[in-house]
Amino acid sequence: MLGLKGKVAICTGSGRKLGLGAAILRRLAAEGCDVVVSDLGTPDRLLASGDIGASDEMEAIAAELRGLGVRVLVIPCDVRSEASVQNLIGRTVAELGRLDILVNNAGVGYLLKPFIDATLEEWQLVLDVNLTGTFLCSKHAARHMRSAGQGGRIINIASQAAKTGFAHLAAYVSSKHGMVGFTRSSAIELGGDGITVNAVCPNHVTTGLGAKQNEYYAKVRGQTPEQFMAAMRQRIPLGRPGVPGDTAAAVAFLASDDARYITGEAMNVSGGEETH
Ligand SMILES: NC(=O)c1ccc[n+]([C@@H]2O[C@H](COP(=O)([O-])OP(=O)(O)OC[C@H]3O[C@@H](n4cnc5c(N)ncnc54)[C@H](O)[C@@H]3O)[C@@H](O)[C@H]2O)c1
């Protein structure tokens, strides 16, 4: 339907079953894309094993996606490392023959504390994964797309936190605002190559990351998680928080030929909660 059959897509940070990345790949694979599941694979000093896409979880997602009849690769990648990113792009092109769509989804959003208590190391981790990782992956994907001469799509998973400030999430909010700036600048540079660059800005989705944020904010406000969620539903015009399929649908549209004249945008997927 969307003209995506036979395209090749990478989504970073897509190794968690309940995460937005896996949902994005499910949707792109259902549209006929060959896809690359990519995530850290092994825990990091600041990222616990329960918070990252581990190797066995990546393999399980890949097996599920192969059931949709498309080709699927699993390529571990730490988006903070340029060598790791070059390996991700290089292997994708070598083994799947092309690269049409890059989704920059890898993110860290659960270092929740007042900024005056955050360490430089924590601040740097969030900026490195969310913003520098987006730069590195975009750089190497765009170099390939430019030399292949067939255009392309780069889609950056930003956040409502790219438009609005949130207490105790200063590094995250700063990195997501930065992703929108990078989206706008890179869209200008790549327009002549037929490569569009857009950001998607979801509001709350109860993934692993989202659940941690709920627990934290409910505690800070002296609410139960249920009371916190009820208040959230009340302020969202469409009456519910996001689900992973909402973000995945926006990504599929932006990846499609129907979105060929849209670039440099930061598109809200927030049930009306975010309006600018
Ligand atoms: N859940 C929400 O409410 C929400 C809302 C708006 C935006 N987002 C954004 O959506 C994206 C996905 O988040 P999610 O909610 O699915 O959470 P998630 O924690 O399930 O996904 C984030 C993924 O990024 C991976 N990652 C972390 N560091 C990495 C690194 N150095 N290299 C490669 N991968 C790395 C993690 O392993 C994990 O799989 C993030 O960028 C997040 O900021 C989430």
Tab-separated table of C-alpha atoms and ligand atoms in Angstrom:
chain	number	residue	atom	x	y	z
A	1	MET	CA	0.000	0.000	0.000
A	2	LEU	CA	2.729	2.479	0.956
A	3	GLY	CA	5.161	1.436	-1.782
A	4	LEU	CA	7.726	0.110	0.696
A	5	LYS	CA	8.033	-3.438	-0.653
A	6	GLY	CA	11.671	-4.384	-1.270
A	7	LYS	CA	13.090	-1.341	0.551
A	8	VAL	CA	15.736	-1.912	3.217
A	9	ALA	CA	15.353	-0.329	6.650
A	10	ILE	CA	17.565	-0.088	9.731
A	11	CYS	CA	16.121	0.844	13.127
A	12	THR	CA	18.623	1.475	15.934
A	13	GLY	CA	17.722	0.490	19.492
A	14	SER	CA	15.176	-2.014	18.180
A	15	GLY	CA	16.100	-4.952	20.403
A	16	ARG	CA	13.361	-4.755	23.044
A	17	LYS	CA	10.116	-6.607	22.412
A	18	LEU	CA	7.913	-3.895	23.949
A	19	GLY	CA	9.945	-0.967	22.615
A	20	LEU	CA	9.082	1.508	19.881
A	21	GLY	CA	11.952	0.209	17.703
A	22	ALA	CA	10.567	-3.334	17.459
A	23	ALA	CA	7.081	-1.919	16.721
A	24	ILE	CA	8.539	0.243	13.936
A	25	LEU	CA	10.244	-2.790	12.375
A	26	ARG	CA	7.057	-4.890	12.693
A	27	ARG	CA	5.194	-2.224	10.717
A	28	LEU	CA	7.915	-1.741	8.082
A	29	ALA	CA	8.251	-5.518	7.650
A	30	ALA	CA	4.471	-5.824	7.311
A	31	GLU	CA	4.755	-3.259	4.476
A	32	GLY	CA	7.327	-5.521	2.787
A	33	CYS	CA	10.622	-3.963	3.874
A	34	ASP	CA	13.684	-6.061	4.569
A	35	VAL	CA	14.836	-4.943	7.994
A	36	VAL	CA	17.806	-4.783	10.350
A	37	VAL	CA	17.270	-5.325	14.069
A	38	SER	CA	20.031	-3.454	15.870
A	39	ASP	CA	20.740	-2.750	19.522
A	40	LEU	CA	23.527	-2.745	22.087
A	41	GLY	CA	23.347	-6.491	22.759
A	42	THR	CA	25.454	-6.359	25.911
A	43	PRO	CA	24.971	-4.215	29.036
A	44	ASP	CA	26.911	-1.028	29.619
A	45	ARG	CA	28.313	0.290	32.910
A	46	LEU	CA	25.496	2.875	33.152
A	47	LEU	CA	22.825	0.836	31.377
A	48	ALA	CA	21.576	-2.222	33.290
A	49	SER	CA	20.935	-5.490	31.462
A	50	GLY	CA	17.169	-5.118	32.052
A	51	ASP	CA	17.168	-1.733	30.283
A	52	ILE	CA	18.824	-2.625	26.984
A	53	GLY	CA	18.082	-4.786	23.975
A	54	ALA	CA	20.087	-7.948	24.698
A	55	SER	CA	21.308	-10.403	22.045
A	56	ASP	CA	18.683	-13.096	22.774
A	57	GLU	CA	15.859	-10.515	22.659
A	58	MET	CA	17.157	-9.208	19.291
A	59	GLU	CA	17.188	-12.766	17.910
A	60	ALA	CA	13.624	-13.370	19.153
A	61	ILE	CA	12.396	-10.173	17.431
A	62	ALA	CA	14.211	-11.178	14.232
A	63	ALA	CA	12.558	-14.633	14.273
A	64	GLU	CA	9.138	-12.990	14.676
A	65	LEU	CA	9.845	-10.601	11.763
A	66	ARG	CA	11.056	-13.408	9.472
A	67	GLY	CA	7.578	-14.882	9.962
A	68	LEU	CA	6.315	-11.911	7.897
A	69	GLY	CA	8.256	-13.234	4.899
A	70	VAL	CA	10.978	-10.589	4.673
A	71	ARG	CA	14.762	-10.763	5.016
A	72	VAL	CA	15.976	-9.827	8.488
A	73	LEU	CA	19.490	-9.195	9.817
A	74	VAL	CA	20.574	-8.789	13.422
A	75	ILE	CA	23.518	-6.394	13.737
A	76	PRO	CA	24.587	-5.245	17.221
A	77	CYS	CA	25.584	-1.593	17.260
A	78	ASP	CA	26.509	0.954	19.895
A	79	VAL	CA	25.444	4.210	18.260
A	80	ARG	CA	28.066	6.126	20.284
A	81	SER	CA	30.869	4.389	18.396
A	82	GLU	CA	31.646	5.523	14.844
A	83	ALA	CA	33.315	2.180	14.028
A	84	SER	CA	30.252	0.289	15.250
A	85	VAL	CA	27.954	2.523	13.160
A	86	GLN	CA	30.131	2.048	10.051
A	87	ASN	CA	29.901	-1.703	10.562
A	88	LEU	CA	26.078	-1.454	10.837
A	89	ILE	CA	25.715	0.489	7.587
A	90	GLY	CA	28.420	-1.486	5.740
A	91	ARG	CA	27.035	-4.910	6.633
A	92	THR	CA	23.467	-3.873	5.804
A	93	VAL	CA	24.452	-2.750	2.312
A	94	ALA	CA	26.751	-5.748	1.763
A	95	GLU	CA	24.189	-8.330	2.882
A	96	LEU	CA	20.837	-6.771	1.871
A	97	GLY	CA	22.113	-4.913	-1.196
A	98	ARG	CA	20.841	-1.413	-0.406
A	99	LEU	CA	19.761	1.009	2.327
A	100	ASP	CA	16.642	3.136	1.903
A	101	ILE	CA	15.423	3.979	5.399
A	102	LEU	CA	17.286	4.792	8.614
A	103	VAL	CA	15.286	5.170	11.822
A	104	ASN	CA	17.306	6.755	14.644
A	105	ASN	CA	15.431	5.290	17.607
A	106	ALA	CA	18.148	4.331	20.125
A	107	GLY	CA	17.658	6.392	23.243
A	108	VAL	CA	18.279	6.704	26.951
A	109	GLY	CA	15.559	8.394	28.983
A	110	TYR	CA	15.519	6.991	32.459
A	111	LEU	CA	18.285	8.922	34.217
A	112	LEU	CA	15.654	10.789	36.166
A	113	LYS	CA	16.875	13.315	38.729
A	114	PRO	CA	17.139	17.070	39.241
A	115	PHE	CA	19.869	18.395	36.951
A	116	ILE	CA	21.800	19.838	39.903
A	117	ASP	CA	22.298	16.257	41.126
A	118	ALA	CA	23.250	14.761	37.740
A	119	THR	CA	26.865	13.825	37.100
A	120	LEU	CA	28.749	14.881	34.002
A	121	GLU	CA	28.988	11.186	33.085
A	122	GLU	CA	25.172	10.772	33.209
A	123	TRP	CA	24.594	13.961	31.207
A	124	GLN	CA	27.170	12.847	28.634
A	125	LEU	CA	25.656	9.356	28.287
A	126	VAL	CA	22.239	10.747	27.348
A	127	LEU	CA	23.676	13.285	24.892
A	128	ASP	CA	26.022	10.684	23.394
A	129	VAL	CA	23.310	8.091	22.714
A	130	ASN	CA	20.387	10.324	21.753
A	131	LEU	CA	22.083	13.146	19.853
A	132	THR	CA	25.599	12.067	18.860
A	133	GLY	CA	24.282	8.616	17.922
A	134	THR	CA	21.749	10.261	15.611
A	135	PHE	CA	24.539	12.302	14.009
A	136	LEU	CA	26.833	9.296	13.488
A	137	CYS	CA	24.154	7.011	12.048
A	138	SER	CA	22.771	9.768	9.810
A	139	LYS	CA	26.262	10.653	8.569
A	140	HIS	CA	27.142	7.148	7.438
A	141	ALA	CA	23.679	6.268	6.126
A	142	ALA	CA	23.515	9.538	4.158
A	143	ARG	CA	26.971	8.986	2.656
A	144	HIS	CA	25.778	5.638	1.356
A	145	MET	CA	22.406	6.993	0.167
A	146	ARG	CA	24.115	9.886	-1.633
A	147	SER	CA	26.568	7.628	-3.463
A	148	ALA	CA	23.812	5.125	-4.360
A	149	GLY	CA	21.843	8.009	-5.929
A	150	GLN	CA	18.389	6.591	-5.123
A	151	GLY	CA	17.307	9.049	-2.437
A	152	GLY	CA	16.351	7.880	1.010
A	153	ARG	CA	14.541	8.492	4.255
A	154	ILE	CA	16.005	9.369	7.642
A	155	ILE	CA	13.502	9.416	10.505
A	156	ASN	CA	14.554	10.559	13.964
A	157	ILE	CA	12.505	9.406	16.938
A	158	ALA	CA	12.542	12.557	19.051
A	159	SER	CA	9.798	13.103	21.655
A	160	GLN	CA	7.280	15.504	23.098
A	161	ALA	CA	10.401	16.366	25.132
A	162	ALA	CA	11.776	17.891	21.924
A	163	LYS	CA	9.145	20.637	22.165
A	164	THR	CA	8.459	21.036	25.905
A	165	GLY	CA	10.591	21.025	29.071
A	166	PHE	CA	10.138	18.340	31.719
A	167	ALA	CA	11.600	18.526	35.237
A	168	HIS	CA	14.209	15.906	36.158
A	169	LEU	CA	14.851	15.082	32.517
A	170	ALA	CA	17.127	17.984	31.532
A	171	ALA	CA	19.674	15.927	29.579
A	172	TYR	CA	16.923	13.997	27.789
A	173	VAL	CA	14.963	17.152	26.927
A	174	SER	CA	18.145	18.878	25.721
A	175	SER	CA	19.123	15.910	23.552
A	176	LYS	CA	15.628	15.658	22.011
A	177	HIS	CA	15.470	19.417	21.268
A	178	GLY	CA	18.904	18.938	19.678
A	179	MET	CA	17.575	16.104	17.511
A	180	VAL	CA	14.999	18.456	16.027
A	181	GLY	CA	17.714	21.023	15.242
A	182	PHE	CA	19.788	18.310	13.628
A	183	THR	CA	16.743	17.137	11.659
A	184	ARG	CA	16.191	20.631	10.242
A	185	SER	CA	19.840	21.194	9.326
A	186	SER	CA	20.450	17.771	7.814
A	187	ALA	CA	17.196	18.030	5.823
A	188	ILE	CA	18.558	21.141	4.114
A	189	GLU	CA	21.898	19.489	3.335
A	190	LEU	CA	20.368	16.292	1.961
A	191	GLY	CA	17.387	17.672	0.048
A	192	GLY	CA	19.339	17.859	-3.203
A	193	ASP	CA	19.994	14.117	-2.967
A	194	GLY	CA	16.302	13.271	-2.657
A	195	ILE	CA	16.858	12.238	0.957
A	196	THR	CA	14.187	13.469	3.372
A	197	VAL	CA	14.874	13.896	7.088
A	198	ASN	CA	12.037	14.169	9.580
A	199	ALA	CA	11.507	13.741	13.307
A	200	VAL	CA	8.597	12.010	15.030
A	201	CYS	CA	7.647	13.362	18.459
A	202	PRO	CA	5.572	10.872	20.486
A	203	ASN	CA	4.095	11.689	23.872
A	204	HIS	CA	4.101	9.023	26.577
A	205	VAL	CA	4.106	5.371	25.501
A	206	THR	CA	4.329	2.679	28.185
A	207	THR	CA	7.444	0.872	26.953
A	208	GLY	CA	10.234	-0.174	29.355
A	209	LEU	CA	11.536	3.399	29.302
A	210	GLY	CA	8.027	4.863	29.564
A	211	ALA	CA	7.120	2.654	32.552
A	212	LYS	CA	10.213	3.816	34.447
A	213	GLN	CA	9.263	7.448	33.831
A	214	ASN	CA	5.694	6.800	35.120
A	215	GLU	CA	6.903	5.147	38.310
A	216	TYR	CA	9.321	7.978	38.974
A	217	TYR	CA	6.893	10.852	38.364
A	218	ALA	CA	4.072	9.177	40.297
A	219	LYS	CA	6.414	8.898	43.296
A	220	VAL	CA	7.623	12.517	43.002
A	221	ARG	CA	3.988	13.721	42.941
A	222	GLY	CA	2.862	11.446	45.770
A	223	GLN	CA	0.475	9.580	43.433
A	224	THR	CA	0.024	5.903	42.707
A	225	PRO	CA	1.014	4.931	39.132
A	226	GLU	CA	-2.738	4.440	38.457
A	227	GLN	CA	-3.555	8.011	39.610
A	228	PHE	CA	-0.676	9.341	37.513
A	229	MET	CA	-1.972	7.545	34.404
A	230	ALA	CA	-5.576	8.669	35.039
A	231	ALA	CA	-4.414	12.319	35.143
A	232	MET	CA	-2.467	11.761	31.940
A	233	ARG	CA	-5.506	10.326	30.137
A	234	GLN	CA	-7.538	13.303	31.265
A	235	ARG	CA	-5.198	15.924	29.754
A	236	ILE	CA	-4.762	14.171	26.382
A	237	PRO	CA	-7.509	15.306	23.964
A	238	LEU	CA	-7.791	11.834	22.392
A	239	GLY	CA	-8.134	10.323	25.873
A	240	ARG	CA	-5.246	7.864	26.014
A	241	PRO	CA	-1.453	7.761	25.974
A	242	GLY	CA	0.309	6.618	22.827
A	243	VAL	CA	0.858	2.990	21.860
A	244	PRO	CA	3.905	1.797	19.887
A	245	GLY	CA	1.778	1.283	16.755
A	246	ASP	CA	0.965	5.030	16.670
A	247	THR	CA	4.640	5.918	16.288
A	248	ALA	CA	5.209	3.040	13.870
A	249	ALA	CA	2.360	4.290	11.640
A	250	ALA	CA	3.892	7.775	11.512
A	251	VAL	CA	7.274	6.294	10.598
A	252	ALA	CA	5.755	4.134	7.845
A	253	PHE	CA	4.033	7.197	6.378
A	254	LEU	CA	7.206	9.323	6.479
A	255	ALA	CA	9.141	6.450	4.884
A	256	SER	CA	6.609	6.109	2.074
A	257	ASP	CA	6.489	7.788	-1.312
A	258	ASP	CA	3.376	9.695	-0.151
A	259	ALA	CA	5.683	11.730	2.125
A	260	ARG	CA	8.100	12.638	-0.697
A	261	TYR	CA	7.548	16.412	-0.302
A	262	ILE	CA	7.859	16.462	3.503
A	263	THR	CA	11.268	17.176	5.003
A	264	GLY	CA	12.707	18.996	8.020
A	265	GLU	CA	9.489	18.436	10.005
A	266	ALA	CA	9.066	17.465	13.657
A	267	MET	CA	5.706	15.690	13.632
A	268	ASN	CA	3.768	15.273	16.881
A	269	VAL	CA	2.179	11.897	17.577
A	270	SER	CA	0.614	12.860	20.873
A	271	GLY	CA	-3.171	12.542	20.718
A	272	GLY	CA	-3.323	16.346	20.685
A	273	GLU	CA	-1.322	16.789	23.915
A	274	GLU	CA	1.487	18.661	22.129
A	275	THR	CA	0.365	21.393	19.784
A	276	HIS	CA	3.511	23.158	18.538
B	1	LIG	N1	8.290	5.545	25.566
B	1	LIG	C1	8.030	6.817	25.449
B	1	LIG	O1	7.178	7.358	26.159
B	1	LIG	C2	8.749	7.644	24.417
B	1	LIG	C3	8.177	8.870	24.068
B	1	LIG	C4	8.832	9.666	23.142
B	1	LIG	C5	10.004	9.249	22.577
B	1	LIG	N2	10.549	8.048	22.936
B	1	LIG	C6	11.813	7.672	22.294
B	1	LIG	O2	11.617	6.474	21.585
B	1	LIG	C7	12.854	5.769	21.489
B	1	LIG	C8	12.634	4.330	21.924
B	1	LIG	O3	12.277	4.343	23.291
B	1	LIG	P1	11.412	3.203	24.003
B	1	LIG	O4	10.358	3.880	24.763
B	1	LIG	O5	11.062	2.136	23.037
B	1	LIG	O6	12.434	2.697	25.114
B	1	LIG	P2	13.435	1.458	25.146
B	1	LIG	O7	14.292	1.681	26.343
B	1	LIG	O8	12.652	0.198	25.050
B	1	LIG	O9	14.285	1.646	23.807
B	1	LIG	C9	15.502	2.341	23.744
B	1	LIG	C10	16.488	1.402	23.090
B	1	LIG	O10	17.723	2.107	22.876
B	1	LIG	C11	18.760	1.170	23.103
B	1	LIG	N3	20.035	1.834	23.363
B	1	LIG	C12	20.441	2.485	24.471
B	1	LIG	N4	21.706	2.891	24.331
B	1	LIG	C13	22.116	2.485	23.095
B	1	LIG	C14	23.327	2.604	22.367
B	1	LIG	N5	24.389	3.229	22.889
B	1	LIG	N6	23.394	2.077	21.116
B	1	LIG	C15	22.319	1.435	20.588
B	1	LIG	N7	21.146	1.282	21.238
B	1	LIG	C16	21.050	1.806	22.479
B	1	LIG	C17	18.285	0.355	24.297
B	1	LIG	O11	18.990	-0.873	24.393
B	1	LIG	C18	16.806	0.173	23.970
B	1	LIG	O12	16.560	-0.988	23.240
B	1	LIG	C19	13.854	6.523	22.359
B	1	LIG	O13	14.656	7.355	21.546
B	1	LIG	C20	12.946	7.360	23.247
B	1	LIG	O14	13.586	8.519	23.706
B	1	LIG	C21	9.941	7.230	23.823
